[in-house]
PDB file of C-alpha atoms in Angstrom:
ATOM      1  CA  MET A 767     -40.321 -25.909 -12.866  1.00  0.00           C
ATOM      2  CA  LYS A 768     -39.298 -25.102  -9.766  1.00  0.00           C
ATOM      3  CA  LEU A 769     -35.388 -26.291 -10.462  1.00  0.00           C
ATOM      4  CA  HIS A 770     -35.017 -23.768 -13.341  1.00  0.00           C
ATOM      5  CA  CYS A 771     -36.790 -21.189 -11.071  1.00  0.00           C
ATOM      6  CA  VAL A 772     -34.315 -21.879  -8.198  1.00  0.00           C
ATOM      7  CA  SER A 773     -31.489 -22.169 -10.730  1.00  0.00           C
ATOM      8  CA  LEU A 774     -32.443 -18.864 -11.612  1.00  0.00           C
ATOM      9  CA  TRP A 775     -32.993 -17.398  -8.150  1.00  0.00           C
ATOM     10  CA  LEU A 776     -29.056 -18.627  -7.382  1.00  0.00           C
ATOM     11  CA  LEU A 777     -27.749 -17.367 -10.160  1.00  0.00           C
ATOM     12  CA  GLY A 778     -29.372 -14.201  -9.918  1.00  0.00           C
ATOM     13  CA  THR A 779     -28.328 -13.940  -6.131  1.00  0.00           C
ATOM     14  CA  ILE A 780     -24.600 -15.042  -7.439  1.00  0.00           C
ATOM     15  CA  LEU A 781     -24.429 -11.383  -9.381  1.00  0.00           C
ATOM     16  CA  MET A 782     -26.023  -9.221  -6.838  1.00  0.00           C
ATOM     17  CA  LEU A 783     -23.020  -9.921  -4.415  1.00  0.00           C
ATOM     18  CA  CYS A 784     -20.468  -9.867  -7.169  1.00  0.00           C
ATOM     19  CA  SER A 785     -21.112  -6.535  -8.059  1.00  0.00           C
ATOM     20  CA  VAL A 786     -22.339  -5.344  -4.023  1.00  0.00           C
ATOM     21  CA  ASP A 787     -18.185  -6.647  -3.795  1.00  0.00           C
ATOM     22  CA  ASN A 788     -16.963  -5.116  -6.944  1.00  0.00           C
ATOM     23  CA  HIS A 789     -19.034  -1.954  -5.528  1.00  0.00           C
ATOM     24  CA  GLY A 790     -17.598  -1.923  -2.595  1.00  0.00           C
ATOM     25  CA  LEU A 791     -14.093  -2.430  -3.644  1.00  0.00           C
ATOM     26  CA  ARG A 792     -14.756   0.996  -5.749  1.00  0.00           C
ATOM     27  CA  ARG A 793     -15.617   2.998  -3.580  1.00  0.00           C
ATOM     28  CA  CYS A 794     -11.235   2.941  -1.573  1.00  0.00           C
ATOM     29  CA  LEU A 795     -10.350   4.473  -4.931  1.00  0.00           C
ATOM     30  CA  ILE A 796      -7.025   6.586  -3.967  1.00  0.00           C
ATOM     31  CA  SER A 797      -7.426   9.655  -6.047  1.00  0.00           C
ATOM     32  CA  THR A 798      -3.690  11.227  -5.788  1.00  0.00           C
ATOM     33  CA  ASP A 799      -1.291  12.112  -8.560  1.00  0.00           C
ATOM     34  CA  MET A 800       0.068   8.553  -8.384  1.00  0.00           C
ATOM     35  CA  HIS A 801       2.821   9.959 -11.290  1.00  0.00           C
ATOM     36  CA  HIS A 802       4.313  13.154  -9.560  1.00  0.00           C
ATOM     37  CA  ILE A 803       5.048  10.596  -6.503  1.00  0.00           C
ATOM     38  CA  GLU A 804       6.839   8.489  -8.361  1.00  0.00           C
ATOM     39  CA  GLU A 805       8.764  10.729 -10.243  1.00  0.00           C
ATOM     40  CA  SER A 806       9.178  12.142  -6.995  1.00  0.00           C
ATOM     41  CA  PHE A 807      10.839   8.407  -6.151  1.00  0.00           C
ATOM     42  CA  GLN A 808      12.420   8.146  -9.226  1.00  0.00           C
ATOM     43  CA  GLU A 809      14.311  11.620  -8.396  1.00  0.00           C
ATOM     44  CA  ILE A 810      15.557  10.073  -5.458  1.00  0.00           C
ATOM     45  CA  LYS A 811      16.025   6.783  -5.746  1.00  0.00           C
ATOM     46  CA  ARG A 812      19.729   6.109  -7.027  1.00  0.00           C
ATOM     47  CA  ALA A 813      21.036   8.661  -4.003  1.00  0.00           C
ATOM     48  CA  ILE A 814      19.013   6.549  -1.030  1.00  0.00           C
ATOM     49  CA  GLN A 815      19.908   3.222  -2.937  1.00  0.00           C
ATOM     50  CA  ALA A 816      23.475   3.599  -2.696  1.00  0.00           C
ATOM     51  CA  LYS A 817      23.469   4.517   0.895  1.00  0.00           C
ATOM     52  CA  ASP A 818      21.338   0.671   1.193  1.00  0.00           C
ATOM     53  CA  THR A 819      24.292  -1.274   3.096  1.00  0.00           C
ATOM     54  CA  PHE A 820      22.376  -3.981   2.800  1.00  0.00           C
ATOM     55  CA  PRO A 821      21.859  -5.100  -0.843  1.00  0.00           C
ATOM     56  CA  ASN A 822      20.504  -9.070  -0.612  1.00  0.00           C
ATOM     57  CA  VAL A 823      17.749  -7.847   2.378  1.00  0.00           C
ATOM     58  CA  THR A 824      14.557  -7.002   2.000  1.00  0.00           C
ATOM     59  CA  ILE A 825      11.980  -5.629   4.627  1.00  0.00           C
ATOM     60  CA  LEU A 826       8.919  -5.247   2.578  1.00  0.00           C
ATOM     61  CA  SER A 827       9.765  -9.247   1.463  1.00  0.00           C
ATOM     62  CA  THR A 828       9.705  -8.927  -2.255  1.00  0.00           C
ATOM     63  CA  LEU A 829       7.351  -8.477  -4.623  1.00  0.00           C
ATOM     64  CA  GLU A 830       5.513 -12.115  -3.999  1.00  0.00           C
ATOM     65  CA  THR A 831       4.450 -11.294  -0.185  1.00  0.00           C
ATOM     66  CA  LEU A 832       2.181  -8.041  -2.079  1.00  0.00           C
ATOM     67  CA  GLN A 833       1.178 -10.546  -4.536  1.00  0.00           C
ATOM     68  CA  ILE A 834      -0.124 -12.676  -2.454  1.00  0.00           C
ATOM     69  CA  ILE A 835      -2.688 -10.507  -1.316  1.00  0.00           C
ATOM     70  CA  LYS A 836      -5.981 -11.429  -2.239  1.00  0.00           C
ATOM     71  CA  PRO A 837      -8.846  -8.368  -3.967  1.00  0.00           C
ATOM     72  CA  LEU A 838     -10.886  -8.355  -0.088  1.00  0.00           C
ATOM     73  CA  ASP A 839      -7.398  -7.474   1.777  1.00  0.00           C
ATOM     74  CA  VAL A 840      -6.218  -4.940  -0.729  1.00  0.00           C
ATOM     75  CA  CYS A 841      -7.931  -2.266   1.401  1.00  0.00           C
ATOM     76  CA  CYS A 842      -6.351  -2.992   4.655  1.00  0.00           C
ATOM     77  CA  VAL A 843      -2.767  -4.152   3.546  1.00  0.00           C
ATOM     78  CA  THR A 844      -2.776   0.029   1.281  1.00  0.00           C
ATOM     79  CA  LYS A 845      -4.003   1.202   4.924  1.00  0.00           C
ATOM     80  CA  ASN A 846      -1.103  -0.407   7.176  1.00  0.00           C
ATOM     81  CA  LEU A 847       1.726  -0.198   4.600  1.00  0.00           C
ATOM     82  CA  LEU A 848       1.006   3.188   4.649  1.00  0.00           C
ATOM     83  CA  ALA A 849       0.669   3.932   8.261  1.00  0.00           C
ATOM     84  CA  PHE A 850       4.015   1.868   8.133  1.00  0.00           C
ATOM     85  CA  TYR A 851       5.409   4.523   6.154  1.00  0.00           C
ATOM     86  CA  VAL A 852       3.725   7.295   7.642  1.00  0.00           C
ATOM     87  CA  ASP A 853       4.821   6.484  11.459  1.00  0.00           C
ATOM     88  CA  ARG A 854       8.175   4.245  11.233  1.00  0.00           C
ATOM     89  CA  VAL A 855       9.680   4.582   7.752  1.00  0.00           C
ATOM     90  CA  PHE A 856      10.144   8.599   7.224  1.00  0.00           C
ATOM     91  CA  LYS A 857      10.680   9.598  10.857  1.00  0.00           C
ATOM     92  CA  ASP A 858      13.611   6.928  10.811  1.00  0.00           C
ATOM     93  CA  HIS A 859      14.934   8.462   8.260  1.00  0.00           C
ATOM     94  CA  GLN A 860      17.969  11.397   8.433  1.00  0.00           C
ATOM     95  CA  GLU A 861      18.689  12.867   5.450  1.00  0.00           C
ATOM     96  CA  PRO A 862      21.353  15.403   5.315  1.00  0.00           C
ATOM     97  CA  ASN A 863      20.372  16.477   1.989  1.00  0.00           C
ATOM     98  CA  PRO A 864      17.366  19.176   0.681  1.00  0.00           C
ATOM     99  CA  LYS A 865      16.668  18.169  -2.098  1.00  0.00           C
ATOM    100  CA  ILE A 866      16.383  14.355  -0.973  1.00  0.00           C
ATOM    101  CA  LEU A 867      14.011  15.716   1.966  1.00  0.00           C
ATOM    102  CA  ARG A 868      12.276  17.820  -0.294  1.00  0.00           C
ATOM    103  CA  LYS A 869      11.237  15.306  -2.270  1.00  0.00           C
ATOM    104  CA  ILE A 870      10.634  12.933   0.546  1.00  0.00           C
ATOM    105  CA  SER A 871       7.978  15.283   2.323  1.00  0.00           C
ATOM    106  CA  SER A 872       6.616  15.776  -0.896  1.00  0.00           C
ATOM    107  CA  ILE A 873       6.013  11.165  -0.717  1.00  0.00           C
ATOM    108  CA  ALA A 874       5.080  11.238   3.036  1.00  0.00           C
ATOM    109  CA  ASN A 875       2.635  14.702   2.506  1.00  0.00           C
ATOM    110  CA  SER A 876       1.010  12.536  -0.444  1.00  0.00           C
ATOM    111  CA  PHE A 877       0.880   8.707   2.008  1.00  0.00           C
ATOM    112  CA  LEU A 878      -0.856  11.096   4.470  1.00  0.00           C
ATOM    113  CA  TYR A 879      -4.028  11.899   1.722  1.00  0.00           C
ATOM    114  CA  MET A 880      -3.459   8.445   0.882  1.00  0.00           C
ATOM    115  CA  GLN A 881      -4.088   7.196   4.843  1.00  0.00           C
ATOM    116  CA  LYS A 882      -7.344   9.779   4.891  1.00  0.00           C
ATOM    117  CA  THR A 883      -8.965   8.248   1.755  1.00  0.00           C
ATOM    118  CA  LEU A 884      -8.758   4.362   2.978  1.00  0.00           C
ATOM    119  CA  ARG A 885      -9.530   5.629   6.715  1.00  0.00           C
ATOM    120  CA  GLN A 886     -12.191   7.425   4.612  1.00  0.00           C
ATOM    121  CA  CYS A 887     -13.539   3.888   4.288  1.00  0.00           C
ATOM    122  CA  GLN A 888     -12.833   2.016   7.204  1.00  0.00           C
ATOM    123  CA  GLU A 889     -15.360   4.751   8.489  1.00  0.00           C
ATOM    124  CA  GLN A 890     -17.776   3.555   6.544  1.00  0.00           C
ATOM    125  CA  ARG A 891     -16.659  -0.257   7.349  1.00  0.00           C
ATOM    126  CA  GLN A 892     -15.343  -0.687   3.336  1.00  0.00           C
ATOM    127  CA  CYS A 893     -11.985  -1.646   4.797  1.00  0.00           C
ATOM    128  CA  HIS A 894     -11.888  -5.218   6.890  1.00  0.00           C
ATOM    129  CA  CYS A 895      -8.582  -6.144   8.327  1.00  0.00           C
ATOM    130  CA  ARG A 896      -9.205 -10.146   7.675  1.00  0.00           C
ATOM    131  CA  GLN A 897      -6.423 -11.992   9.648  1.00  0.00           C
ATOM    132  CA  GLU A 898      -4.154 -12.515   6.391  1.00  0.00           C
ATOM    133  CA  ALA A 899      -3.892  -9.206   5.731  1.00  0.00           C
ATOM    134  CA  THR A 900      -3.062  -8.594   8.948  1.00  0.00           C
ATOM    135  CA  ASN A 901       0.547 -11.213   8.839  1.00  0.00           C
ATOM    136  CA  VAL A 902       1.266  -9.739   5.697  1.00  0.00           C
ATOM    137  CA  THR A 903       1.645  -5.929   8.094  1.00  0.00           C
ATOM    138  CA  ARG A 904       3.606  -8.119  10.824  1.00  0.00           C
ATOM    139  CA  VAL A 905       5.596 -10.113   8.205  1.00  0.00           C
ATOM    140  CA  ILE A 906       7.061  -6.569   6.839  1.00  0.00           C
ATOM    141  CA  HIS A 907       7.332  -4.963  10.552  1.00  0.00           C
ATOM    142  CA  ASP A 908       9.307  -7.451  11.609  1.00  0.00           C
ATOM    143  CA  ASN A 909      11.843  -8.093   8.756  1.00  0.00           C
ATOM    144  CA  TYR A 910      12.223  -3.969   9.218  1.00  0.00           C
ATOM    145  CA  ASP A 911      13.163  -5.108  13.560  1.00  0.00           C
ATOM    146  CA  GLN A 912      15.573  -7.288  12.614  1.00  0.00           C
ATOM    147  CA  LEU A 913      17.485  -4.314  10.896  1.00  0.00           C
ATOM    148  CA  GLU A 914      18.824  -1.040  12.538  1.00  0.00           C
ATOM    149  CA  VAL A 915      16.438   2.085  12.659  1.00  0.00           C
ATOM    150  CA  ARG A 916      18.605   3.622   9.914  1.00  0.00           C
ATOM    151  CA  SER A 917      19.399   1.508   7.488  1.00  0.00           C
ATOM    152  CA  ALA A 918      15.918  -0.180   8.335  1.00  0.00           C
ATOM    153  CA  ALA A 919      14.683   3.385   7.140  1.00  0.00           C
ATOM    154  CA  ILE A 920      16.945   3.161   3.388  1.00  0.00           C
ATOM    155  CA  LYS A 921      16.337   0.003   3.158  1.00  0.00           C
ATOM    156  CA  SER A 922      12.898   0.914   3.548  1.00  0.00           C
ATOM    157  CA  LEU A 923      12.289   4.120   1.049  1.00  0.00           C
ATOM    158  CA  GLY A 924      15.059   2.251  -1.759  1.00  0.00           C
ATOM    159  CA  GLU A 925      12.159  -0.838  -1.909  1.00  0.00           C
ATOM    160  CA  LEU A 926       9.340   2.445  -2.052  1.00  0.00           C
ATOM    161  CA  ASP A 927       9.311   1.769  -6.074  1.00  0.00           C
ATOM    162  CA  ILE A 928       8.107  -2.141  -5.171  1.00  0.00           C
ATOM    163  CA  PHE A 929       5.289  -0.679  -3.088  1.00  0.00           C
ATOM    164  CA  LEU A 930       4.107   2.106  -4.739  1.00  0.00           C
ATOM    165  CA  ALA A 931       3.617  -0.565  -8.154  1.00  0.00           C
ATOM    166  CA  TRP A 932       1.577  -3.382  -6.070  1.00  0.00           C
ATOM    167  CA  ILE A 933      -1.051   0.489  -5.166  1.00  0.00           C
ATOM    168  CA  ALA A 934      -0.678   1.711  -9.370  1.00  0.00           C
ATOM    169  CA  LYS A 935      -1.935  -2.177  -9.726  1.00  0.00           C
ATOM    170  CA  ASN A 936      -4.342  -3.095  -7.183  1.00  0.00           C
ATOM    171  CA  HIS A 937      -6.075   0.184  -6.774  1.00  0.00           C
ATOM    172  CA  GLU A 938      -8.229   2.020  -9.769  1.00  0.00           C
ATOM    173  CA  VAL A 939      -5.954   4.984  -9.318  1.00  0.00           C
ATOM    174  CA  THR A 940      -7.392   8.741 -10.297  1.00  0.00           C
ATOM    175  CA  SER A 941      -5.361  12.321 -10.544  1.00  0.00           C
ATOM    176  CA  SER A 942      -6.051  14.901  -7.852  1.00  0.00           C
ATOM    177  CA  ALA A 943      -5.133  17.207 -10.373  1.00  0.00           C
TER     178      ALA A 943
END
């Protein structure tokens, strides 16, 4: 009888922990119009990628680097990569074409909004940064630093679709219409 009670208690504890873990992840939803961001990027993708002088080099270390991110680290990596794009890539890129510049500015503004959402999660202690998340971010920064600033910014902008696909896959994105 005691073994049965202990088994039920363990099962209940496991279910409760899973529920709390899932609930905590769900509270850090990115509420933005991802379709708009993807459309904006698609409109400039060809022009940006045509400027890429290093087609065999990657900044985001291929999609495989992002695919190994554990669910606990998704919030942190997303927060770090949004900051990477806002603080470095968008600022380092100098775009002479006003149409492309408007699209990049629109994407940057959307990233700022997503950063605000994730900052609130972090303030509520729902967005933890473990060493694995920090390591992935460091690799991306190191890759960026290996290129000249303009080339790195163009390369990172050209790889934006990789990051957008990863966000869509790892976050329950809701449209803020």
